[in-house]
PDB file of C-alpha atoms (C1' of nucleotides) in Angstrom:
ATOM      1  CA  MET S   1       0.000   0.000   0.000  1.00  0.00           C
ATOM      2  CA  ALA S   2       1.522   3.087  -1.046  1.00  0.00           C
ATOM      3  CA  PRO S   3       1.686   5.787   1.409  1.00  0.00           C
ATOM      4  CA  GLN S   4      -0.715   7.932  -0.348  1.00  0.00           C
ATOM      5  CA  MET S   5      -2.160   8.961   2.853  1.00  0.00           C
ATOM      6  CA  GLY S   6       0.026  11.811   2.326  1.00  0.00           C
ATOM      7  CA  ALA S   7      -2.159  14.002   0.332  1.00  0.00           C
ATOM      8  CA  ALA S   8      -5.440  12.685   1.481  1.00  0.00           C
ATOM      9  CA  GLY S   9      -4.436  11.736   4.945  1.00  0.00           C
ATOM     10  CA  ALA S  10      -2.582  14.853   5.651  1.00  0.00           C
ATOM     11  CA  ALA S  11      -5.328  16.914   4.205  1.00  0.00           C
ATOM     12  CA  GLY S  12      -7.811  15.269   6.418  1.00  0.00           C
ATOM     13  CA  LYS S  13      -5.661  15.695   9.419  1.00  0.00           C
ATOM     14  CA  SER S  14      -4.134  19.065   9.282  1.00  0.00           C
ATOM     15  CA  HIS S  15      -6.582  20.419   6.811  1.00  0.00           C
ATOM     16  CA  ASP S  16      -6.919  24.124   7.244  1.00  0.00           C
ATOM     17  CA  GLN S  17      -4.117  24.441   9.647  1.00  0.00           C
ATOM     18  CA  GLN S  18      -1.547  24.465   6.968  1.00  0.00           C
ATOM     19  CA  ALA S  19      -3.318  27.193   5.122  1.00  0.00           C
ATOM     20  CA  GLN S  20      -3.274  29.368   8.164  1.00  0.00           C
ATOM     21  CA  ASP S  21       0.284  28.486   8.783  1.00  0.00           C
ATOM     22  CA  ALA S  22       1.259  29.897   5.473  1.00  0.00           C
ATOM     23  CA  ASN S  23      -0.715  32.958   6.194  1.00  0.00           C
ATOM     24  CA  MET S  24       0.599  33.842   9.585  1.00  0.00           C
ATOM     25  CA  ARG S  25       1.891  31.895  12.430  1.00  0.00           C
ATOM     26  CA  LYS S  26       5.309  33.114  13.167  1.00  0.00           C
ATOM     27  CA  ALA S  27       4.493  35.344  16.012  1.00  0.00           C
ATOM     28  CA  ARG S  28       4.544  34.097  19.531  1.00  0.00           C
ATOM     29  CA  VAL S  29       3.693  35.550  22.851  1.00  0.00           C
ATOM     30  CA  SER S  30       5.176  34.350  26.062  1.00  0.00           C
ATOM     31  CA  VAL S  31       3.521  35.179  29.316  1.00  0.00           C
ATOM     32  CA  ARG S  32       5.367  34.652  32.532  1.00  0.00           C
ATOM     33  CA  ALA S  33       3.133  34.688  35.535  1.00  0.00           C
ATOM     34  CA  ARG S  34       3.220  33.339  39.025  1.00  0.00           C
ATOM     35  CA  SER S  35       0.590  30.732  39.382  1.00  0.00           C
ATOM     36  CA  GLU S  36       0.250  27.675  41.503  1.00  0.00           C
ATOM     37  CA  ALA S  37      -2.312  26.191  39.232  1.00  0.00           C
ATOM     38  CA  PRO S  38      -1.041  23.788  36.598  1.00  0.00           C
ATOM     39  CA  ILE S  39      -2.258  26.083  33.879  1.00  0.00           C
ATOM     40  CA  ILE S  40      -3.656  29.541  33.600  1.00  0.00           C
ATOM     41  CA  ALA S  41      -7.366  29.739  32.967  1.00  0.00           C
ATOM     42  CA  ASP S  42      -7.745  32.268  30.221  1.00  0.00           C
ATOM     43  CA  GLY S  43     -11.349  31.570  29.396  1.00  0.00           C
ATOM     44  CA  CYS S  44     -10.626  29.429  26.389  1.00  0.00           C
ATOM     45  CA  GLN S  45     -10.948  25.706  26.079  1.00  0.00           C
ATOM     46  CA  TRP S  46      -7.662  23.911  25.684  1.00  0.00           C
ATOM     47  CA  ARG S  47      -6.929  20.326  24.942  1.00  0.00           C
ATOM     48  CA  LYS S  48      -3.644  18.808  25.890  1.00  0.00           C
ATOM     49  CA  TYR S  49      -2.054  17.010  22.988  1.00  0.00           C
ATOM     50  CA  GLY S  50       1.408  16.327  24.195  1.00  0.00           C
ATOM     51  CA  GLN S  51       3.955  16.611  26.899  1.00  0.00           C
ATOM     52  CA  LYS S  52       7.687  16.564  26.698  1.00  0.00           C
ATOM     53  CA  MET S  53      10.424  16.769  29.163  1.00  0.00           C
ATOM     54  CA  ALA S  54      12.886  19.532  28.574  1.00  0.00           C
ATOM     55  CA  LYS S  55      16.465  18.580  28.914  1.00  0.00           C
ATOM     56  CA  GLY S  56      17.518  21.254  31.309  1.00  0.00           C
ATOM     57  CA  ASN S  57      14.297  21.422  33.225  1.00  0.00           C
ATOM     58  CA  PRO S  58      12.999  18.853  35.626  1.00  0.00           C
ATOM     59  CA  CYS S  59       9.517  20.046  34.837  1.00  0.00           C
ATOM     60  CA  PRO S  60       7.913  18.787  31.663  1.00  0.00           C
ATOM     61  CA  ARG S  61       6.519  21.060  29.007  1.00  0.00           C
ATOM     62  CA  ALA S  62       2.872  20.647  28.089  1.00  0.00           C
ATOM     63  CA  TYR S  63       1.332  21.393  24.721  1.00  0.00           C
ATOM     64  CA  TYR S  64      -2.251  22.566  24.442  1.00  0.00           C
ATOM     65  CA  ARG S  65      -4.485  23.330  21.521  1.00  0.00           C
ATOM     66  CA  CYS S  66      -7.560  25.506  21.425  1.00  0.00           C
ATOM     67  CA  THR S  67     -10.691  23.432  21.079  1.00  0.00           C
ATOM     68  CA  MET S  68     -13.264  26.145  21.118  1.00  0.00           C
ATOM     69  CA  ALA S  69     -13.396  26.023  17.364  1.00  0.00           C
ATOM     70  CA  THR S  70     -12.778  23.216  14.952  1.00  0.00           C
ATOM     71  CA  GLY S  71     -10.076  24.900  12.976  1.00  0.00           C
ATOM     72  CA  CYS S  72      -8.538  27.089  15.596  1.00  0.00           C
ATOM     73  CA  PRO S  73      -4.794  27.002  14.992  1.00  0.00           C
ATOM     74  CA  VAL S  74      -3.935  28.497  18.320  1.00  0.00           C
ATOM     75  CA  ARG S  75      -1.489  26.478  20.344  1.00  0.00           C
ATOM     76  CA  LYS S  76      -0.225  26.969  23.797  1.00  0.00           C
ATOM     77  CA  GLN S  77       2.894  25.780  25.543  1.00  0.00           C
ATOM     78  CA  VAL S  78       3.012  25.638  29.279  1.00  0.00           C
ATOM     79  CA  GLN S  79       6.342  25.350  30.959  1.00  0.00           C
ATOM     80  CA  ARG S  80       7.186  25.830  34.570  1.00  0.00           C
ATOM     81  CA  CYS S  81      10.396  27.527  35.527  1.00  0.00           C
ATOM     82  CA  ALA S  82      12.917  25.057  36.837  1.00  0.00           C
ATOM     83  CA  GLU S  83      14.248  27.396  39.474  1.00  0.00           C
ATOM     84  CA  ASP S  84      10.958  28.851  40.490  1.00  0.00           C
ATOM     85  CA  ARG S  85       8.119  26.428  40.315  1.00  0.00           C
ATOM     86  CA  SER S  86       5.804  29.297  41.098  1.00  0.00           C
ATOM     87  CA  ILE S  87       6.511  30.874  37.765  1.00  0.00           C
ATOM     88  CA  LEU S  88       4.507  29.541  34.907  1.00  0.00           C
ATOM     89  CA  ILE S  89       5.611  30.321  31.390  1.00  0.00           C
ATOM     90  CA  THR S  90       2.815  30.183  28.874  1.00  0.00           C
ATOM     91  CA  THR S  91       3.596  30.621  25.208  1.00  0.00           C
ATOM     92  CA  TYR S  92       0.818  31.304  22.758  1.00  0.00           C
ATOM     93  CA  GLU S  93       1.098  30.764  19.064  1.00  0.00           C
ATOM     94  CA  GLY S  94      -1.480  31.496  16.413  1.00  0.00           C
ATOM     95  CA  THR S  95      -4.685  33.418  16.198  1.00  0.00           C
ATOM     96  CA  HIS S  96      -8.166  32.473  17.209  1.00  0.00           C
ATOM     97  CA  ASN S  97     -10.586  31.961  14.377  1.00  0.00           C
ATOM     98  CA  HIS S  98     -13.631  32.236  16.474  1.00  0.00           C
ATOM     99  CA  PRO S  99     -15.220  34.766  18.791  1.00  0.00           C
ATOM    100  CA  LEU S 100     -13.748  34.613  22.233  1.00  0.00           C
ATOM    101  CA  PRO S 101     -15.783  34.739  25.401  1.00  0.00           C
ATOM    102  CA  PRO S 102     -16.320  38.202  26.827  1.00  0.00           C
ATOM    103  CA  ALA S 103     -13.869  37.601  29.602  1.00  0.00           C
ATOM    104  CA  ALA S 104     -11.099  36.490  27.308  1.00  0.00           C
ATOM    105  CA  MET S 105     -11.940  39.098  24.734  1.00  0.00           C
ATOM    106  CA  ALA S 106     -11.685  41.964  27.123  1.00  0.00           C
ATOM    107  CA  MET S 107      -8.275  40.880  28.207  1.00  0.00           C
ATOM    108  CA  ALA S 108      -7.220  40.219  24.691  1.00  0.00           C
ATOM    109  CA  SER S 109      -8.022  43.751  23.749  1.00  0.00           C
ATOM    110  CA  THR S 110      -5.840  45.023  26.500  1.00  0.00           C
ATOM    111  CA  THR S 111      -2.766  43.221  25.530  1.00  0.00           C
ATOM    112  CA  SER S 112      -3.338  43.597  21.878  1.00  0.00           C
ATOM    113  CA  ALA S 113      -3.212  47.303  22.360  1.00  0.00           C
ATOM    114  CA  ALA S 114       0.024  47.036  24.246  1.00  0.00           C
ATOM    115  CA  ALA S 115       1.461  44.772  21.644  1.00  0.00           C
ATOM    116  CA  SER S 116       0.412  47.161  18.977  1.00  0.00           C
ATOM    117  CA  MET S 117       2.376  49.898  20.571  1.00  0.00           C
ATOM    118  CA  LEU S 118       5.344  47.657  21.043  1.00  0.00           C
ATOM    119  CA  LEU S 119       5.380  46.662  17.452  1.00  0.00           C
ATOM    120  CA  SER S 120       4.815  50.149  16.348  1.00  0.00           C
ATOM    121  CA  GLY S 121       7.783  51.346  18.284  1.00  0.00           C
ATOM    122  CA  SER S 122      10.242  48.616  17.639  1.00  0.00           C
ATOM    123  CA  MET S 123       9.149  47.369  14.313  1.00  0.00           C
ATOM    124  CA  PRO S 124      11.163  49.628  12.009  1.00  0.00           C
ATOM    125  CA  SER S 125      14.439  48.106  12.896  1.00  0.00           C
ATOM    126  CA  ALA S 126      13.978  46.217  16.023  1.00  0.00           C
ATOM    127  CA  ASP S 127      16.869  43.950  15.867  1.00  0.00           C
ATOM    128  CA  GLY S 128      19.190  44.912  18.586  1.00  0.00           C
ATOM    129  CA  ALA S 129      19.097  46.235  22.076  1.00  0.00           C
ATOM    130  CA  ALA S 130      17.742  49.483  20.807  1.00  0.00           C
ATOM    131  CA  GLY S 131      14.562  47.860  19.681  1.00  0.00           C
ATOM    132  CA  LEU S 132      14.166  46.011  22.893  1.00  0.00           C
ATOM    133  CA  MET S 133      14.687  49.063  24.955  1.00  0.00           C
ATOM    134  CA  SER S 134      12.267  50.921  22.865  1.00  0.00           C
ATOM    135  CA  SER S 135       9.611  48.372  23.363  1.00  0.00           C
ATOM    136  CA  ASN S 136      10.321  48.276  27.017  1.00  0.00           C
ATOM    137  CA  PHE S 137       9.950  51.952  27.257  1.00  0.00           C
ATOM    138  CA  LEU S 138       6.675  51.812  25.450  1.00  0.00           C
ATOM    139  CA  ALA S 139       5.514  49.018  27.620  1.00  0.00           C
ATOM    140  CA  ARG S 140       6.187  51.077  30.660  1.00  0.00           C
ATOM    141  CA  THR S 141       4.396  53.951  29.153  1.00  0.00           C
ATOM    142  CA  VAL S 142       1.405  51.839  28.515  1.00  0.00           C
ATOM    143  CA  LEU S 143       1.520  50.230  31.870  1.00  0.00           C
ATOM    144  CA  PRO S 144       2.746  52.770  34.345  1.00  0.00           C
ATOM    145  CA  CYS S 145       2.028  50.341  37.064  1.00  0.00           C
ATOM    146  CA  SER S 146       5.371  48.828  36.179  1.00  0.00           C
ATOM    147  CA  SER S 147       4.092  45.620  37.581  1.00  0.00           C
ATOM    148  CA  SER S 148       4.376  44.068  34.206  1.00  0.00           C
ATOM    149  CA  MET S 149       6.996  44.277  31.558  1.00  0.00           C
ATOM    150  CA  ALA S 150       6.592  43.665  27.907  1.00  0.00           C
ATOM    151  CA  THR S 151       9.430  42.809  25.611  1.00  0.00           C
ATOM    152  CA  ILE S 152       9.521  42.146  21.950  1.00  0.00           C
ATOM    153  CA  SER S 153      12.335  40.522  20.132  1.00  0.00           C
ATOM    154  CA  ALA S 154      12.440  40.530  16.396  1.00  0.00           C
ATOM    155  CA  SER S 155      15.809  38.919  16.014  1.00  0.00           C
ATOM    156  CA  ALA S 156      14.137  35.557  15.971  1.00  0.00           C
ATOM    157  CA  PRO S 157      12.587  34.262  12.778  1.00  0.00           C
ATOM    158  CA  PHE S 158       9.361  35.505  14.170  1.00  0.00           C
ATOM    159  CA  PRO S 159       8.615  38.224  16.648  1.00  0.00           C
ATOM    160  CA  THR S 160       8.141  37.147  20.185  1.00  0.00           C
ATOM    161  CA  VAL S 161       6.318  39.254  22.681  1.00  0.00           C
ATOM    162  CA  THR S 162       7.181  38.467  26.236  1.00  0.00           C
ATOM    163  CA  LEU S 163       5.044  39.670  29.075  1.00  0.00           C
ATOM    164  CA  ASP S 164       6.575  39.527  32.487  1.00  0.00           C
ATOM    165  CA  LEU S 165       3.965  39.420  35.158  1.00  0.00           C
ATOM    166  CA  THR S 166       6.128  37.920  37.799  1.00  0.00           C
ATOM    167  CA  HIS S 167       6.771  41.259  39.424  1.00  0.00           C
ATOM    168  CA  ALA S 168       3.353  41.662  40.825  1.00  0.00           C
ATOM    169  CA  PRO S 169       3.033  44.363  43.376  1.00  0.00           C
ATOM    170  CA  PRO S 170       2.627  43.276  47.017  1.00  0.00           C
ATOM    171  CA  GLY S 171      -0.844  44.167  47.590  1.00  0.00           C
ATOM    172  CA  ALA S 172      -2.715  44.839  44.491  1.00  0.00           C
ATOM    173  CA  PRO S 173      -5.848  46.414  45.775  1.00  0.00           C
ATOM    174  CA  ASN S 174      -7.434  46.355  42.417  1.00  0.00           C
ATOM    175  CA  ALA S 175      -6.411  42.878  41.554  1.00  0.00           C
ATOM    176  CA  VAL S 176      -9.412  40.694  41.180  1.00  0.00           C
ATOM    177  CA  PRO S 177      -8.623  37.056  40.770  1.00  0.00           C
ATOM    178  CA  LEU S 178     -10.924  35.838  38.080  1.00  0.00           C
ATOM    179  CA  ASN S 179     -11.204  32.179  38.676  1.00  0.00           C
ATOM    180  CA  ALA S 180      -7.931  30.485  38.926  1.00  0.00           C
ATOM    181  CA  ALA S 181      -7.855  26.853  38.171  1.00  0.00           C
ATOM    182  CA  ARG S 182      -7.096  26.381  41.805  1.00  0.00           C
ATOM    183  CA  PRO S 183      -9.374  28.103  44.271  1.00  0.00           C
ATOM    184  CA  GLY S 184      -7.783  28.838  47.569  1.00  0.00           C
ATOM    185  CA  ALA S 185      -4.393  29.344  46.057  1.00  0.00           C
ATOM    186  CA  PRO S 186      -3.089  32.852  45.702  1.00  0.00           C
ATOM    187  CA  ALA S 187      -4.056  33.889  42.262  1.00  0.00           C
ATOM    188  CA  PRO S 188      -1.495  35.795  40.264  1.00  0.00           C
ATOM    189  CA  GLN S 189      -1.870  39.509  40.322  1.00  0.00           C
ATOM    190  CA  PHE S 190      -1.636  41.502  37.204  1.00  0.00           C
ATOM    191  CA  GLN S 191      -2.713  44.999  37.716  1.00  0.00           C
ATOM    192  CA  VAL S 192      -3.321  47.379  34.897  1.00  0.00           C
ATOM    193  CA  PRO S 193      -4.693  50.709  35.808  1.00  0.00           C
ATOM    194  CA  LEU S 194      -7.194  51.638  33.205  1.00  0.00           C
ATOM    195  CA  PRO S 195      -8.283  55.170  32.789  1.00  0.00           C
ATOM    196  CA  GLY S 196     -11.502  54.534  30.995  1.00  0.00           C
ATOM    197  CA  GLY S 197     -12.998  51.718  32.901  1.00  0.00           C
ATOM    198  CA  GLY S 198     -16.098  49.895  31.927  1.00  0.00           C
ATOM    199  CA  MET S 199     -16.230  47.346  29.216  1.00  0.00           C
ATOM    200  CA  ALA S 200     -15.929  48.781  25.810  1.00  0.00           C
ATOM    201  CA  PRO S 201     -17.740  47.265  22.888  1.00  0.00           C
ATOM    202  CA  ALA S 202     -14.490  45.876  21.709  1.00  0.00           C
ATOM    203  CA  PHE S 203     -15.693  42.334  21.840  1.00  0.00           C
ATOM    204  CA  ALA S 204     -15.473  40.349  18.700  1.00  0.00           C
ATOM    205  CA  VAL S 205     -13.054  42.840  17.279  1.00  0.00           C
ATOM    206  CA  PRO S 206     -10.438  41.030  15.263  1.00  0.00           C
ATOM    207  CA  PRO S 207      -6.963  41.845  16.452  1.00  0.00           C
ATOM    208  CA  GLN S 208      -5.942  42.733  12.988  1.00  0.00           C
ATOM    209  CA  VAL S 209      -8.350  45.559  13.025  1.00  0.00           C
ATOM    210  CA  LEU S 210      -6.713  46.845  16.115  1.00  0.00           C
ATOM    211  CA  TYR S 211      -3.360  46.717  14.491  1.00  0.00           C
ATOM    212  CA  ASN S 212      -4.694  48.465  11.498  1.00  0.00           C
ATOM    213  CA  GLN S 213      -6.053  51.245  13.554  1.00  0.00           C
ATOM    214  CA  SER S 214      -2.888  51.219  15.541  1.00  0.00           C
ATOM    215  CA  LYS S 215      -4.486  53.550  17.939  1.00  0.00           C
ATOM    216  CA  PHE S 216      -6.826  51.713  20.127  1.00  0.00           C
ATOM    217  CA  SER S 217      -7.496  54.409  22.588  1.00  0.00           C
ATOM    218  CA  GLY S 218      -7.370  53.068  25.999  1.00  0.00           C
ATOM    219  CA  LEU S 219      -7.259  49.696  27.537  1.00  0.00           C
ATOM    220  CA  GLN S 220     -10.523  48.751  28.957  1.00  0.00           C
ATOM    221  CA  MET S 221     -10.562  46.152  31.568  1.00  0.00           C
ATOM    222  CA  SER S 222     -12.203  45.729  34.879  1.00  0.00           C
ATOM    223  CA  SER S 223     -10.593  42.727  36.373  1.00  0.00           C
ATOM    224  CA  ASP S 224      -6.889  42.274  36.153  1.00  0.00           C
ATOM    225  CA  SER S 225      -4.808  39.230  36.693  1.00  0.00           C
ATOM    226  CA  ALA S 226      -2.171  37.189  35.058  1.00  0.00           C
ATOM    227  CA  GLU S 227      -4.889  35.275  33.398  1.00  0.00           C
ATOM    228  CA  ALA S 228      -5.880  38.405  31.666  1.00  0.00           C
ATOM    229  CA  ALA S 229      -2.517  38.722  30.077  1.00  0.00           C
ATOM    230  CA  ALA S 230      -2.546  35.120  29.152  1.00  0.00           C
ATOM    231  CA  ALA S 231      -5.820  35.461  27.397  1.00  0.00           C
ATOM    232  CA  ALA S 232      -4.631  38.542  25.686  1.00  0.00           C
ATOM    233  CA  ALA S 233      -1.550  36.868  24.412  1.00  0.00           C
ATOM    234  CA  PRO S 234      -3.197  35.367  21.368  1.00  0.00           C
ATOM    235  CA  ALA S 235      -4.235  38.782  20.268  1.00  0.00           C
ATOM    236  CA  ALA S 236      -0.721  39.979  20.591  1.00  0.00           C
ATOM    237  CA  VAL S 237       0.391  37.098  18.493  1.00  0.00           C
ATOM    238  CA  ALA S 238      -1.975  38.146  15.816  1.00  0.00           C
ATOM    239  CA  LEU S 239      -0.562  41.598  15.857  1.00  0.00           C
ATOM    240  CA  ALA S 240       2.952  40.420  15.640  1.00  0.00           C
ATOM    241  CA  GLY S 241       2.070  38.072  12.874  1.00  0.00           C
ATOM    242  CA  ALA S 242       0.440  40.760  10.872  1.00  0.00           C
ATOM    243  CA  ALA S 243       3.450  42.945  11.276  1.00  0.00           C
ATOM    244  CA  VAL S 244       5.872  40.390  10.086  1.00  0.00           C
ATOM    245  CA  ALA S 245       3.827  39.278   7.199  1.00  0.00           C
ATOM    246  CA  ARG S 246       4.673  35.907   5.883  1.00  0.00           C
ATOM    247  CA  ARG S 247       7.777  33.863   6.217  1.00  0.00           C
ATOM    248  CA  ARG S 248       7.817  30.156   5.966  1.00  0.00           C
ATOM    249  CA  ARG S 249      10.382  27.708   7.036  1.00  0.00           C
ATOM    250  CA  ARG S 250       9.076  24.423   5.809  1.00  0.00           C
ATOM    251  CA  SER S 251       8.168  23.569   2.276  1.00  0.00           C
ATOM    252  CA  PRO S 252       4.772  24.722   1.205  1.00  0.00           C
ATOM    253  CA  LEU S 253       3.505  21.264   1.066  1.00  0.00           C
ATOM    254  CA  THR S 254       5.196  18.065   1.902  1.00  0.00           C
ATOM    255  CA  PRO S 255       2.623  16.241   3.830  1.00  0.00           C
ATOM    256  CA  THR S 256       3.172  13.161   1.824  1.00  0.00           C
ATOM    257  CA  SER S 257       5.815  11.803   4.011  1.00  0.00           C
ATOM    258  CA  ARG S 258       4.394  13.088   7.179  1.00  0.00           C
ATOM    259  CA  TRP S 259       2.686  10.206   8.768  1.00  0.00           C
ATOM    260  CA  ARG S 260       2.807   7.473   6.287  1.00  0.00           C
ATOM    261  CA  SER S 261       3.050   4.401   8.280  1.00  0.00           C
ATOM    262  CA  ARG S 262       3.189   5.141  11.861  1.00  0.00           C
ATOM    263  CA  ARG S 263       3.932   1.995  13.661  1.00  0.00           C
ATOM    264  CA  ARG S 264       2.878   2.303  17.169  1.00  0.00           C
ATOM    265  CA  SER S 265       2.880  -0.454  19.563  1.00  0.00           C
ATOM    266  CA  ARG S 266       0.588  -0.360  22.466  1.00  0.00           C
ATOM    267  CA  PRO S 267       2.055   0.212  25.871  1.00  0.00           C
ATOM    268  CA  SER S 268       0.362  -2.710  27.367  1.00  0.00           C
TER     269      SER S 268
ATOM    270  C1'  DC K   1     -20.910   6.104  27.096  1.00  0.00           C
ATOM    271  C1'  DG K   2     -18.383  10.080  25.843  1.00  0.00           C
ATOM    272  C1'  DA K   3     -14.804  13.303  26.229  1.00  0.00           C
ATOM    273  C1'  DA K   4     -10.463  14.636  27.871  1.00  0.00           C
ATOM    274  C1'  DT K   5      -5.948  13.263  29.352  1.00  0.00           C
ATOM    275  C1'  DT K   6      -1.932  10.301  29.365  1.00  0.00           C
ATOM    276  C1'  DT K   7       1.927   8.328  27.303  1.00  0.00           C
ATOM    277  C1'  DG K   8       4.968   6.275  23.879  1.00  0.00           C
ATOM    278  C1'  DA K   9       6.351   6.611  19.210  1.00  0.00           C
ATOM    279  C1'  DC K  10       7.275   9.037  15.010  1.00  0.00           C
ATOM    280  C1'  DC K  11       9.073  12.847  12.256  1.00  0.00           C
ATOM    281  C1'  DC K  12      11.577  17.001  11.206  1.00  0.00           C
ATOM    282  C1'  DG K  13      15.017  20.580  11.729  1.00  0.00           C
ATOM    283  C1'  DC K  14      19.323  21.883  13.401  1.00  0.00           C
ATOM    284  C1'  DG K  15      23.956  21.165  15.302  1.00  0.00           C
ATOM    285  C1'  DC K  16      28.212  18.853  15.330  1.00  0.00           C
TER     286       DC K  16
ATOM    287  C1'  DG P   1      26.556  12.230   7.459  1.00  0.00           C
ATOM    288  C1'  DC P   2      25.028  11.233  12.038  1.00  0.00           C
ATOM    289  C1'  DG P   3      22.987  12.432  16.308  1.00  0.00           C
ATOM    290  C1'  DC P   4      20.154  15.240  19.438  1.00  0.00           C
ATOM    291  C1'  DG P   5      16.314  17.707  20.672  1.00  0.00           C
ATOM    292  C1'  DG P   6      11.840  19.625  19.968  1.00  0.00           C
ATOM    293  C1'  DG P   7       7.223  19.038  18.481  1.00  0.00           C
ATOM    294  C1'  DT P   8       3.106  16.395  17.090  1.00  0.00           C
ATOM    295  C1'  DC P   9       0.133  12.371  16.513  1.00  0.00           C
ATOM    296  C1'  DA P  10      -2.563   8.718  17.888  1.00  0.00           C
ATOM    297  C1'  DA P  11      -3.896   4.601  20.760  1.00  0.00           C
ATOM    298  C1'  DA P  12      -4.809   3.600  25.376  1.00  0.00           C
ATOM    299  C1'  DT P  13      -6.346   4.975  29.747  1.00  0.00           C
ATOM    300  C1'  DT P  14      -8.948   7.606  33.043  1.00  0.00           C
ATOM    301  C1'  DC P  15     -12.519  10.699  34.629  1.00  0.00           C
ATOM    302  C1'  DG P  16     -17.203  12.739  34.420  1.00  0.00           C
TER     303       DG P  16
END
DNA sequence: CGAATTTGACCCGCGC
DNA sequence: GCGCGGGTCAAATTCG
C-alpha cells in the first residue's frame, strides 16, 4: 500500500491548519506569571495534545491546543520555571478563528493594544538592544504600574512578545482574581490601571483591526490578573504576525511523508 | 458512554 | 553524514 495517505491523509488531518500556517503563524507571545495552578485559565478551552520533558528542566513542558473552534490554529505551551516552580511560562502561538468569550476578549483587547504599541515602536528596525529598549519603554508607558513588563524581540525568525507578570506588586488592591484553576491558592496579580474603565464594545473585534487602527485608545478592563494577560496573548500574536507578514520555514507542502506508516505499539 | 488526558512513538530541523 | 532535541500524533487509559 503506497503511502498515499500523504495528500489525502494529511489533508484530512491538518486540513486548514496548513493554510493558516502559510498565512501567519510566526508570532509568539510568552507570558510569565506566578501561578500555583497547573495552567492559567484564560477563558478558552484547551486540549492537551502532548507533553515533553525539557532537557535542562525537571519540569515537563505541556502542549495545548484551542478546542473552542474546529479549525482554531492556536497552540499553547506551558512550561514551569525550573528554578521557580511558582513561575509559569505560557507561550501562545497562532490566532483564534472564532469569537472569544467576553472575559477572554476583554483581556485580549488590553494586551493587543500594548502589543500594537510595542510593534509600532520597535518594528522599524527592532533587531538589537535598541529595539528592545524601545519596546520596554513603550511598555512602561502603557503600563505605568510597572508591575508588568513587555518585551519584543524581532531577532528571531518571528517576533516574540514576552510579558513579564512575575513582578506583581505586594498588595494589588485592584487585583481581582478571576477564577484560577485552583481556588484557595493565591491567584497571580496583574494589575493594569485603566483610565476609561467599563467594558468597551471591543468584543469580537479582530486583532488585525486593532493593528490596522494602531491607535486603540485606551485599555478597557475591569478585572486584572495574570490570566488576563494570558488570554490577551493570542491577540498579541496576531498583531505580531500581521506585522511580520509571511515567512515560511518548511516547504509549502510536503505532507506526503508526514505520517505514512506510523507503527505504534501499544504500551500494554 | 463520551470526552479529555496520558503516554509512547514518530518525524523534522538543526547542530556537530 | 550522524545524532540530538523539539514538536506532534494517535492509541490507550482515566474521569465525568
